[in-house]
Backbone as CSV, one residue per row, in Angstrom:
resi,resn,N_x,N_y,N_z,CA_x,CA_y,CA_z,C_x,C_y,C_z
1,UNK,0.994,-1.048,-0.303,0.363,-0.015,-0.184,0.616,0.978,0.086
2,UNK,1.909,1.072,0.706,2.833,2.227,0.788,4.058,2.826,-0.023
3,UNK,4.360,1.287,-1.228,5.646,1.961,-1.611,5.056,2.505,-3.250
4,UNK,5.739,3.639,-3.217,5.485,4.339,-4.805,6.434,4.795,-5.301
5,UNK,7.099,3.975,-6.599,8.429,4.817,-7.070,7.938,5.798,-7.943
6,UNK,8.915,7.109,-7.912,8.682,8.243,-8.637,9.616,8.162,-9.517
7,UNK,9.573,8.719,-10.646,11.020,8.546,-11.413,11.725,9.795,-11.206
8,UNK,11.375,10.724,-10.674,11.967,11.934,-10.499,11.449,12.522,-8.875
9,UNK,12.537,12.963,-8.029,11.784,13.410,-6.981,12.554,14.437,-6.582
10,UNK,11.370,15.861,-6.635,11.560,17.292,-6.230,12.217,17.073,-4.641
11,UNK,13.311,17.605,-5.033,14.290,17.936,-4.048,14.896,19.097,-3.708
12,UNK,14.696,19.990,-2.844,14.740,21.066,-2.122,16.095,21.290,-1.159
13,UNK,17.037,21.730,-1.329,18.259,22.544,-0.267,17.562,23.528,0.315
14,UNK,17.881,23.354,1.546,17.532,24.715,2.395,18.708,25.088,2.933
15,UNK,19.577,26.100,2.914,19.835,26.482,3.608,19.967,27.176,5.094
16,UNK,19.952,26.771,5.829,19.534,27.783,6.726,20.557,28.588,7.752
17,UNK,20.420,29.989,7.585,21.473,30.985,8.098,20.568,32.049,8.816
18,UNK,19.161,32.113,8.722,18.827,33.338,9.620,17.743,32.340,11.072
19,UNK,17.756,30.913,10.844,17.187,30.255,11.876,17.372,28.714,11.625
20,UNK,17.322,28.394,13.050,17.938,26.763,13.472,16.689,25.680,12.780
21,UNK,17.397,24.242,12.385,16.433,23.361,12.325,15.277,23.546,13.042
22,UNK,15.222,23.432,14.759,13.866,23.934,15.092,12.893,25.000,15.070
23,UNK,13.182,26.106,14.386,12.620,26.878,13.928,11.725,26.655,12.666
24,UNK,12.652,26.027,11.764,12.186,26.214,10.174,11.428,24.815,10.622
25,UNK,11.953,23.506,10.743,11.097,22.352,10.449,9.242,22.442,10.898
26,UNK,8.880,22.719,11.984,7.770,22.946,12.490,7.232,23.333,11.044
27,UNK,7.192,24.437,11.270,6.309,25.217,9.824,6.355,24.318,8.411
28,UNK,7.528,24.184,8.388,7.641,23.110,6.744,6.428,21.856,7.037
29,UNK,6.396,21.639,8.045,5.849,20.167,8.529,4.288,20.743,8.200
30,UNK,4.153,21.840,8.925,2.656,21.873,9.047,2.066,22.667,7.587
31,UNK,3.040,23.277,6.627,2.643,23.187,5.233,2.328,21.764,4.416
32,UNK,3.745,21.120,5.128,3.095,19.572,4.382,1.715,18.947,4.541
33,UNK,1.635,18.898,5.573,0.185,18.267,6.463,-0.850,19.228,5.664
34,UNK,-0.868,20.148,5.736,-1.938,21.138,4.764,-2.234,20.895,3.746
35,UNK,-1.416,20.650,2.809,-1.352,19.929,1.348,-1.919,18.716,1.467
36,UNK,-2.055,17.791,2.868,-2.557,16.444,2.858,-1.807,15.569,2.343
37,UNK,-0.292,16.090,2.833,0.476,14.633,2.344,1.391,14.505,3.829
38,UNK,1.612,13.468,3.973,2.570,12.700,5.215,4.156,12.788,4.898
39,UNK,4.502,12.722,5.997,6.158,13.140,6.234,6.961,12.107,7.080
40,UNK,7.964,11.824,6.360,8.834,11.380,7.217,9.972,12.259,7.479
41,UNK,11.032,12.482,8.582,11.816,13.226,9.046,12.485,11.946,9.758
42,UNK,14.091,12.413,8.673,15.039,11.289,9.120,16.132,12.126,10.033
43,UNK,16.534,11.479,10.904,17.480,12.554,12.054,19.108,12.146,11.960
44,UNK,19.922,12.201,12.642,21.358,11.659,12.353,21.217,10.382,13.441
45,UNK,20.355,10.609,14.448,20.576,9.063,15.570,19.156,9.170,16.547
46,UNK,19.224,8.371,17.117,17.649,8.241,17.636,17.836,8.946,18.913
47,UNK,18.767,9.725,19.620,18.981,10.667,20.560,18.247,11.679,19.842
48,UNK,18.593,12.312,18.499,18.184,13.467,18.391,16.861,13.300,17.622
49,UNK,16.221,12.098,17.380,14.894,11.955,17.026,14.068,12.149,18.579
50,UNK,14.316,11.504,19.454,13.902,11.890,20.387,13.843,13.451,21.082
51,UNK,14.653,14.322,20.638,15.119,15.583,21.027,13.946,16.253,20.032
52,UNK,13.752,16.196,18.648,13.142,16.421,17.783,11.265,16.496,18.275
53,UNK,11.105,15.155,18.502,9.883,14.476,18.918,9.409,15.290,20.373
54,UNK,10.027,15.704,20.879,9.839,16.619,22.120,9.652,17.800,22.137
55,UNK,10.589,18.291,20.983,10.529,19.795,20.587,8.941,20.060,19.700
56,UNK,8.783,18.852,18.730,7.863,19.115,18.359,6.135,19.387,19.109
57,UNK,6.655,19.035,20.237,5.472,18.612,21.101,5.025,20.188,21.769
58,UNK,6.273,20.808,21.826,6.334,22.123,22.897,6.661,23.149,22.162
59,UNK,6.886,23.450,20.570,7.286,24.254,20.369,6.305,25.400,20.128
60,UNK,5.167,25.400,20.158,3.388,26.310,19.934,2.792,25.417,20.787
61,UNK,2.554,26.761,21.849,1.404,25.975,22.554,-0.265,26.447,22.029
62,UNK,0.158,26.942,20.932,-1.500,27.346,20.290,-1.947,26.504,18.968
63,UNK,-0.783,25.636,18.815,-1.291,24.549,17.527,-0.524,23.017,18.288
64,UNK,-0.992,21.955,17.241,-0.762,20.790,17.459,-0.194,20.162,16.191
65,UNK,0.723,19.498,16.048,1.583,19.023,14.684,1.539,17.506,15.170
66,UNK,0.673,16.541,14.758,0.476,15.217,15.113,1.585,14.610,14.435
67,UNK,2.458,13.665,15.401,3.540,13.223,14.545,4.061,11.806,15.659
68,UNK,5.142,11.329,15.399,5.463,10.167,16.520,6.834,9.741,15.757
69,UNK,7.227,8.403,16.574,8.612,8.065,16.509,8.139,6.207,16.875
70,UNK,9.321,5.884,16.715,9.767,4.454,17.236,9.160,3.741,18.370
71,UNK,9.126,5.064,19.463,9.083,5.437,20.951,7.524,5.430,21.133
72,UNK,6.610,5.955,20.175,5.627,5.703,20.096,4.724,4.560,19.825
73,UNK,5.381,4.163,18.246,4.547,3.466,17.792,3.637,3.914,16.864
74,UNK,2.955,2.549,16.212,1.641,2.995,15.357,2.348,3.908,14.203
75,UNK,3.032,3.739,13.377,3.776,4.550,12.190,2.992,4.625,11.515
76,UNK,1.986,3.733,10.799,0.773,3.485,9.844,0.129,5.245,10.216
77,UNK,-0.466,5.508,11.614,-1.408,6.348,11.774,-0.966,7.843,12.178
78,UNK,0.662,7.509,11.931,1.470,8.906,12.294,1.305,9.443,11.237
79,UNK,1.144,11.013,10.638,0.598,12.018,9.251,2.592,12.453,9.432
80,UNK,3.180,12.489,10.680,4.703,12.512,10.065,5.309,11.663,11.234
81,UNK,6.780,10.870,10.522,7.516,9.967,11.358,8.752,10.375,11.968
82,UNK,9.025,10.138,12.736,10.610,11.053,12.944,10.953,9.622,13.176
83,UNK,12.484,9.380,12.527,13.530,8.357,12.649,14.742,8.677,12.191
84,UNK,15.391,7.405,12.668,17.078,7.380,12.226,17.020,6.432,11.239
85,UNK,16.199,5.718,10.928,16.320,4.804,10.146,15.579,5.421,8.632
86,UNK,16.257,4.387,7.662,16.042,4.874,6.422,14.314,3.852,6.364
87,UNK,13.440,4.862,6.661,12.403,3.870,6.261,11.401,4.503,5.949
88,UNK,10.288,4.265,5.107,8.706,4.857,5.202,7.359,4.357,5.852
89,UNK,7.478,4.319,6.776,6.195,3.193,7.571,5.194,3.936,7.550
90,UNK,4.940,4.980,7.388,3.480,6.052,7.405,2.924,6.169,5.929
91,UNK,3.621,5.844,4.886,3.106,5.947,3.357,3.389,7.434,3.159
92,UNK,4.518,7.986,3.837,4.904,9.317,3.662,5.021,9.745,1.999
93,UNK,4.966,11.134,1.440,4.996,12.131,0.433,6.397,12.917,0.387
94,UNK,6.634,12.838,1.592,7.563,13.960,1.703,8.841,13.227,2.454
95,UNK,9.736,13.703,2.482,11.049,13.174,2.919,11.819,14.627,3.838
96,UNK,11.765,14.750,5.010,12.837,15.949,5.502,14.236,14.753,6.070
97,UNK,15.432,15.676,5.086,16.687,14.734,5.299,16.993,16.244,6.424
98,UNK,17.761,15.615,7.978,18.366,16.910,9.047,19.338,16.207,9.088
99,UNK,20.464,17.061,10.050,21.756,16.792,10.021,22.647,15.691,9.280
100,UNK,22.432,16.024,8.116,23.307,15.321,7.125,23.036,13.948,7.051
101,UNK,21.800,13.369,7.560,20.930,12.154,7.207,20.779,12.152,5.658
102,UNK,21.362,10.979,5.371,20.633,10.689,4.039,19.768,9.441,3.929
103,UNK,19.338,9.224,2.309,18.173,8.184,1.985,18.732,7.284,1.031
104,UNK,18.240,6.230,0.809,18.859,5.263,-0.386,17.168,5.386,-0.817
105,UNK,16.201,5.831,-0.236,14.968,5.742,-1.060,14.194,6.737,-1.318
106,UNK,14.988,7.584,-2.193,14.709,9.046,-2.306,13.734,8.782,-3.477
107,UNK,13.722,7.625,-4.217,12.747,7.673,-5.572,11.159,7.518,-4.997
108,UNK,11.101,7.277,-3.553,9.819,6.667,-2.845,9.157,7.901,-2.631
109,UNK,9.655,9.196,-2.901,8.842,10.361,-2.031,8.303,11.303,-3.739
110,UNK,7.793,11.894,-3.362,7.337,12.863,-4.387,8.470,14.220,-4.294
111,UNK,8.584,14.478,-3.099,9.417,15.812,-2.706,10.651,15.246,-1.208
112,UNK,11.853,16.031,-1.358,12.393,15.823,-0.167,12.628,17.382,-0.010
113,UNK,13.102,17.569,1.591,13.507,18.917,1.658,14.941,18.510,2.434
114,UNK,15.889,18.754,2.067,17.206,18.763,2.669,17.757,19.916,3.727
115,UNK,17.408,20.226,5.001,17.654,20.882,5.553,19.455,20.795,6.197
116,UNK,19.994,22.233,5.918,21.130,22.164,6.546,21.845,23.679,7.103
117,UNK,22.705,23.394,8.312,23.067,24.492,8.514,24.341,25.471,8.113
118,UNK,23.746,26.862,7.683,24.317,26.799,6.542,26.027,27.882,7.689
119,UNK,26.036,27.805,8.740,26.841,28.565,9.292,27.633,26.930,9.793
120,UNK,27.535,25.731,9.487,28.714,24.954,9.513,29.088,24.427,8.305
121,UNK,30.215,24.322,8.563,31.442,24.660,7.044,30.430,22.927,6.906
122,UNK,30.927,22.166,7.681,30.885,20.537,7.427,29.533,20.303,7.047
123,UNK,28.435,20.889,7.323,27.266,20.765,7.179,27.062,21.253,5.344
124,UNK,27.265,22.292,5.369,27.466,22.724,4.138,27.905,21.838,2.904
125,UNK,29.292,21.171,3.335,29.982,20.473,2.407,28.911,19.286,2.346
126,UNK,28.757,18.567,3.236,27.702,17.382,3.256,26.746,17.832,1.803
127,UNK,26.076,18.543,2.231,24.837,18.891,1.417,25.201,19.603,-0.093
128,UNK,26.585,19.984,-0.208,26.910,19.905,-1.682,27.203,18.834,-2.039
129,UNK,27.955,17.680,-1.331,28.194,16.601,-1.838,27.079,15.596,-2.552
130,UNK,25.831,16.168,-1.258,24.050,15.230,-1.700,23.746,15.591,-2.645
131,UNK,24.066,17.249,-2.930,23.543,17.965,-4.504,23.904,17.237,-5.597
132,UNK,25.091,16.999,-5.591,25.879,16.505,-6.619,25.326,14.658,-6.410
133,UNK,25.474,13.715,-5.881,24.619,12.563,-5.814,22.531,12.714,-6.397
134,UNK,22.368,13.731,-6.236,20.851,13.412,-5.914,20.947,14.121,-7.531
135,UNK,21.583,15.030,-7.756,21.033,15.488,-9.327,22.187,14.515,-10.391
136,UNK,22.871,13.789,-9.629,23.297,12.507,-10.835,22.575,11.769,-11.043
137,UNK,21.630,11.383,-9.746,20.837,10.346,-10.162,19.615,10.712,-10.663
138,UNK,19.563,11.633,-11.157,18.551,12.279,-11.972,17.119,13.245,-11.290
139,UNK,17.062,13.025,-10.186,16.503,13.784,-9.370,16.444,15.773,-9.457
140,UNK,15.314,16.114,-9.539,14.862,17.882,-9.695,15.435,17.973,-8.471
141,UNK,16.863,19.026,-8.440,17.323,19.791,-7.317,17.023,21.271,-7.402
142,UNK,16.511,21.906,-6.291,16.691,23.402,-6.252,17.536,23.738,-5.124
143,UNK,17.967,24.749,-5.189,18.540,25.545,-3.942,18.311,26.968,-3.076
144,UNK,17.693,26.796,-2.093,16.683,27.635,-1.452,17.769,28.563,0.000
145,UNK,17.839,29.908,0.087,18.178,30.461,0.864,17.527,31.586,1.547
146,UNK,17.605,31.452,2.597,17.176,32.724,3.496,17.469,33.959,3.354
147,UNK,16.701,35.069,3.737,16.609,36.223,2.991,16.963,36.769,4.523
148,UNK,17.248,38.450,4.432,17.570,39.049,5.648,16.420,39.180,6.518
149,UNK,14.975,38.547,6.092,13.838,38.331,6.959,13.888,37.073,7.602
150,UNK,14.525,36.337,6.877,14.427,34.522,7.313,13.172,34.053,5.873
151,UNK,12.953,34.539,4.909,12.073,34.274,4.134,13.047,33.281,2.917
152,UNK,12.016,32.372,2.423,12.997,31.683,1.815,12.975,31.983,0.125
153,UNK,14.033,32.285,-0.279,14.095,32.744,-2.090,14.973,31.284,-2.985
154,UNK,14.338,30.895,-3.894,15.099,30.035,-4.617,16.253,30.757,-5.509
155,UNK,17.628,30.124,-5.028,18.783,31.046,-5.765,19.408,30.011,-7.161
156,UNK,19.235,28.513,-7.227,19.566,27.886,-8.124,18.684,26.376,-8.367
157,UNK,18.992,26.169,-9.790,18.108,24.827,-10.011,19.545,23.906,-10.733
158,UNK,19.137,22.817,-11.070,19.628,21.944,-11.536,19.241,20.824,-12.282
């Protein structure tokens, strides 16, 4: 039921310069859910997954972002699934790669968002390497950077 193969995945690289991942990710997930889509957020470690899980419960006291992780269970019921494993247990349409995480399952998603800290030279270098890999694999890649106000602007496509 959940396995979908895409010929090309729209992959957007988000260069975080004005905000942290913790500030940018919840809004992006909200927009994903507003479009009626599901998401997987792939992080670098189980500890990072649990930190993001806790953050998404508390980042805004006026809204609720439904999500879960292996610790919560019931992956198939979770519109947003947080994991450190390269998996798609909730039938997600959108993949979020954080903390340098990468996926061998990119073709199973309609869209992928690679979020990286532009103030970290290692994270920037890793994102550049991912760009080349994804582009060489035939995926549609675009590069987005935050402007002075923190709004996203497309800077390059490949």
